[in-house]
Amino acid sequence: MSRWNSKRPYGDGGGGGGRYQQRGGGGYGGGYGGGYGGGGGSRSFGSDPQPTELQVLTNQNKLVLSSAGTSDRSDYMQCEVTIKNAFWKKVDEATGEEIPPRVFTSHERDDPEKTKKFLKTPLPWRVMKKWANEYKIEVAYDGAAKAYFPSEAAGPELGREYQVKVKRDCEEDDPDADKVKDRWFAVIFEKTISIPYDGIISVLNGAETSEEISTMLNVVLKSGAVLTDGMISMEPNSSAVFFPLYMQRDLFDRKVPQETRDNTKILLSGLRMTVVFRKGGAFVQSESVVQYANKDYLEMFQREQRHNNMPRVPLLYAGERGGVTIAGITIDPNRPITEPHKRATIEEAIKKRKICVAYEKKIHKPGKDPLQIYKGRSLCIDREDDSKGKGQNIIWIPNEYTFKHNDQDMTVASFFESAHGVVLKYPNMPIVHIDNVYKRRGGWFPIEFIFQAFGKSKENNEDMVNNILKYHDVYAGKDYVNEVGRKLERLAMTGASGANNQSGACFKDRLAKWRIQIDMEAREETAKVLKAPRIKFKGNGPPARATNGSFNLNRVQFSMPAKVTSFVVVNFTDNQHSCKKYVQNILRVAETHGVDIPREVMEISERNLDLVTEHYRGRDDVGDALDTVATAIQRAKEFYLYDSQNFYRKNNSFFQTYCFKEEREEFECVVLPPTHKDGKLGLLLDYKHYNKDTQYFSHRITTRDNKVHNARLMVKISQTESLIDPLDFRFRDGRHEACRGDNTWKPVTFVGMCFLCPQDESVLNESDIQSMEFVHLVRDWEIDFPSIVLTYKPDDGKALYNRIKVMTNHFGGIQSQCAVQPTFERQRNKDQYASNIATKLNAKLSTIYDKAVSWTSESDGSSGGEGGLPWVGEAPTLVIGVGMVHGMGYSSKSVVTAYFCLDNGCMRLSNSCFVQGKSDIISEGVMKDIIKVSIEHYIIENNHGPERILFYRDGMSDGHFPRANDEIASIRAAAKEQLQSPIPITFVICQSQQLGFRMVPSVQTFNNRGTPNTNCLSGTMLECGPNSFYLIAQGGMKGTSKPVKYIIHLNENLNPTGRHSGLTMQNLISCTNQMSWNYPSASKAVRELPMIKYSKKLGNQVLGSLMCLEAGCHWFGKSIKLVCPPEDTGNEEETRPYLELRNAEGAVIDPEHRQHNIVDMPFRNHLAA
C-alpha cells in the first residue's frame, strides 16, 4: 500500500478558512451575455505590423483673432442681468382712478424657486433676443444671470430698465404668433468685471488658460448662434443649436429619411460648439447633432417647404377609416375610458409630449380673434387633493367634474357651449389639466382641443432609432469631420441680411464684433498607436492574437478557472426546449475552458434540468421575478442539499460549497443530508489551528456502549491506510478522486465511511454507532448556494433585468447571468457566444478560494511583473475607478459606485455603492466610505495594505475641477484613518460622456470586403497637454472615433521612490491602455476603463432598483428597505440613505449600524459581486 501525502492530515491547520471575499467585478459587466468578443483568426500584429503613428483629423478648429483687423483693444465687459416681470399700469392703486398715460412698472419675483423655474423656460432667451434686436446691441447671454459685451462703450446703459415685449408661448416668427398673447419684461444690466483684451490674445496664442475667459468664449459661441436669426434652440440650457427650417432639407443626405413614417416628427440637423484649451491655444470643438422635433414643428417645416397651411392633427385623432386614437392608443370615443391599463398608457404617452390648446370661439367679443391658442403647455397636477380633480391631471369621466359659473353648476362641456358656443364632438372623452393658463393657474380642457406642440421629442421608437443610426452610418469617420466643417461654414453665413433676417448680422459677423473668428480648415495631427499587450491563458502556449481591439477565445483554457458547485435556472420564456439548449451549451463550453463543473452538475443539465428549473407562467414577470427566483432556489435545494434524487448517497460523494458566519470569515464545507426525520442539514467544516477545537468535529456520536464522542466524518480508500477528509474527496466522470498534498487529484477506490475521534485517535464504523447528531447545522450558517442563477428572458427589456439584479446586488448575494432568447437563437456560432458568457461566469465566481482569472496581460518592457500592469505591479497599489449616475427629471438622488482592483493585473475586482443627494460632486461621507471599503478589501486579499492610490474619477466636467480638491481631501483623510499613515495619491479625471471630441484617420482605407475603415486603430493616443491625453482603446466597432480624455489633476506619485519608477505621463498612458484590455467580461479592449464601465453599469442597475428598494423587498423570511431621511433633518451623516434590514420576526438587524453601502450583501456579505 503506497504512502499517501494527504492534503489535510490530522494535527496541522488544514486548508483553513480565508477571510471573506466579494465576488469578482465581472458580475456587473455580464449584462445579457454574448455581446462582442472572440474575434476569429484574423491576422495578428506580428504577421502584419501595426503602425506606431497615425495621421488623424479632429473636429477641433482653431479660434483666432478676427482677420478683419481692428485697432480696438477695449476690454470686454461682464454684467449681471436681471429680468423682471413687468406690465403697464392702467389704474392708480391708491385712488382707483385711470392713469393717462399708462405707467410701465416692474417687480422682482417674490420666490427664488420661481426665478429658477423661469430660467428653465425659453422666455429669458426670447427676452434677450428681442432686446438685442430692438436696441441694436451685441450681447452674449448665458441663459441665467450673466451677460457679456464686446466693450463697455458698445454695451447697454447700466442700471436702466429696458422695456421688452415678447410672445409668452412661442417665438416671434411662429406662424401663430399673432394669435398668442404678449408679455412685458424689464431688463436691467449692472457691470461686474472687465475682461482684458490682452488676456484673450494670450489665451488664443496658448500662453495661458483662464476659466473666466473660457466661460466667456463659450457663452459668446452659444449666444451668437442662438441669437442669430432663424437658428433654433429646442432646450433653453442646451449648447446645441439647429439650423433654420428653410435650410433643413439641404442638410441631409437622401439616404437619411427626415420624417418618420407616421408623419408626426421631423429630424433636425444642428451643431454643438465648445471652446477647449489645448497645446497651441484655444479651439472650437464642434459636434454634428441631430434631434427629432414633434408634430407642431413638422407642420411649420411643411409650411416652409410647400407654402400651404397644414391642418393641425389633434391628440384625439379620428382616422379616415373610422378608427379613433388618443396619442396613438386606440379608444372607443362613444364611452368613457375605464380600463386602468389603457388609462395609464394614454397618460404616459401624453406626458411625453409638449401640447397646444386651440379652439375657435363661436361667441366672442367684436374685434377679437375667435381662435384661442395656448402653446407649448404640458399636463399638470390639479393642485389640491380635495379639489374636484382629486390631485389628478386627467379626469377620465368628464361629467364627474362640476364647478360654479354664474351661480350655475356646470361641466366643462356645458361651460364651453354656454360661454363660447362650442359644442364638444366627444363629450365622453377625458378632460386634462393644463399648466399655466390663467394667471399662473392651470385649467381643464377637453382632450379634443389639444394638439401636439413643438419641442424635443421624448419618444424613442424603432423608426426614429433606425433613422438616427442611418445618419451616423452615412456620416462616419472622415465624412463626419467633413460634415462638421460644412455645417460650420453654413453657420458662419446664417443670419445674413435677407427675408429671414431681423438683425442684419450673420454668425460670422457677430463673432467679428468680439474680434475673434473660427479657422475653418480641418486640423490634421499625428497620433501614436500603442501596442496591444500580450494576452496569456493557461499553459505555455503562445499569447492570443490581439487584432484591433479583440482576441480569440477559441480552444483556450482560462488562466485560473472558477468552480461551479451548483446552478439554478429561471425560464421567463415560453420555450422550454430553447432554454434547455442554452443551459447545456453554456455549461459544456465553460467546461472546455477549464471551468470546474462537478459531474452531478453536468448530469443534471443533461438529464434532469427540470429539477433545478422554474418555468414562469404568470403575467407580471417583473413583479413576480424575485418570488420566481426564490421558488427555483428552493426547488434546487431539494436536489443539491437534501439529495432528493440520492445522487450523492448512490455515488458515495458530497455536495461541497462555502459558508460563513457573522465574523465574515469564509470556510470550505460539505453539506450533510438529513439523517433523521427532523430534516436538519449538517455541515462538515474546514478548519485552522485557531478554530480547530470548534470546527474540526462534524458529528456527536453515541456508541453502543453509551459513550459520547465528538468525531469527524472521514473516507476510507484502498490506496492508503490514511483517512481522507471529505473536503479532499470527489466523484468525477464515473470515478472517485482524492486530493494529494500537492493539490493534484488522483483516482482512488472508495472503501467506506467512518468517523475519526481525535481524543483517543479511534475510528468508528457505522456498526459501532447507536445514534448521532450534527455538531454544525446549516441553519446557523450562511451557505454559498447556488453558485449562480441562469435566467432566460424573452426580450432585452430593462425592467425584468433590473429586478433580477436586485437579488444579486442587494440581498440575495447570488450571482446571476441573464440571456435573451432571440439573441441566443440567432447566433450562427453558438459556441463562440457561449465562450463569451463563460468569461463572465468565470469572473463572477471568483472568490478568496477560487481566485478565478480568465487571462493575464503583459506589455513589452513593462515593470509590472508577471501579469501585472506597468507601474501598478511594481509596488502595492490600490487602483479605484468611480462612476456616477443620476436620477432623471425630478429625482433627487445620485448613485455613486466604485470598483477597485485587488490584484496587480486589475483582473480581480470588488465594489461598493452609495446613494446621495443629486449632485455631480461626491459627498465627503460617501468618498470616505469608498476609500475605507476599498482598503479593507485590498488588505483581505493581499494580507497587507496599499502603499499608494491611483484614483480614476469619471463624470467630472471642466467646471467642477476646483471641487476635485474637496474629493481629494476626503480620500486623503480616509486613507490615513484606515492605514494610520498618509500615502501618495494620483487623481485622474476621465471624461467619456458628452466629450464631443472626434479623432478619425485622415486617409480613407478599406478592408478586404471593400468597406471603408472609418475608425482609428485600437490604442490610438493623442496628447493634448502636459497633463492630459485622448485614448481610443477599443477598435473595430462603429463609434470608436469617440475617445476618452484623461486629465491628471493631482500626481503625488510622479517622482521615483527607491527601486520603483515614478508615474510619468507615459507610464500612466501605458498602464491605462493595458488596463483597457483587462475587461473580465469579454475578450476585447473597452472604450472606458473596466472599473468605470462596471461602475456605471452597476450604478444604472441600482438606480433602476431604487423604487423597488424604497418600497421594501423580501427574501427567504428577511426583508430589506432603502431608508431616505429628509435632507433637512440634520448633517450629512444623518441624512444619508441606508439599508434597513429586518429578520423574519420584523425586528431591525443591528439597529446601531446604518448600512450605507447598499451592495454590501447583508445576508451574503462575502459574495458581493
PDB file of C-alpha atoms in Angstrom, residues 128 173 264 279 344 377 395 500 540 562 618 806 830-831 854 1048 1147 1167:
ATOM      1  CA  MET A 128     -32.638  88.822 -24.653  1.00  0.00           C
ATOM      2  CA  ASP A 173     -41.603  84.131 -36.109  1.00  0.00           C
ATOM      3  CA  THR A 264     -45.559  63.149 -36.740  1.00  0.00           C
ATOM      4  CA  LYS A 279      -1.435  72.779 -26.872  1.00  0.00           C
ATOM      5  CA  ALA A 344     -52.010  54.528 -17.661  1.00  0.00           C
ATOM      6  CA  ARG A 377     -48.074  73.559 -22.450  1.00  0.00           C
ATOM      7  CA  ILE A 395     -60.379  63.254 -15.286  1.00  0.00           C
ATOM      8  CA  ASN A 500     -35.401  85.770 -42.803  1.00  0.00           C
ATOM      9  CA  ASN A 540       2.880  27.669 -22.007  1.00  0.00           C
ATOM     10  CA  ALA A 562     -13.613  29.087 -11.318  1.00  0.00           C
ATOM     11  CA  GLY A 618     -47.620  34.268 -14.889  1.00  0.00           C
ATOM     12  CA  VAL A 806     -31.964  43.344  -7.079  1.00  0.00           C
ATOM     13  CA  LYS A 830     -23.383  29.341 -30.524  1.00  0.00           C
ATOM     14  CA  ASP A 831     -20.097  28.052 -29.107  1.00  0.00           C
ATOM     15  CA  SER A 854      -9.687  34.234 -17.363  1.00  0.00           C
ATOM     16  CA  ILE A1048      -4.084  64.303 -14.345  1.00  0.00           C
ATOM     17  CA  ALA A1147     -37.025  43.208  14.201  1.00  0.00           C
ATOM     18  CA  LEU A1167     -20.497  37.222  -2.219  1.00  0.00           C
TER      19      LEU A1167
END
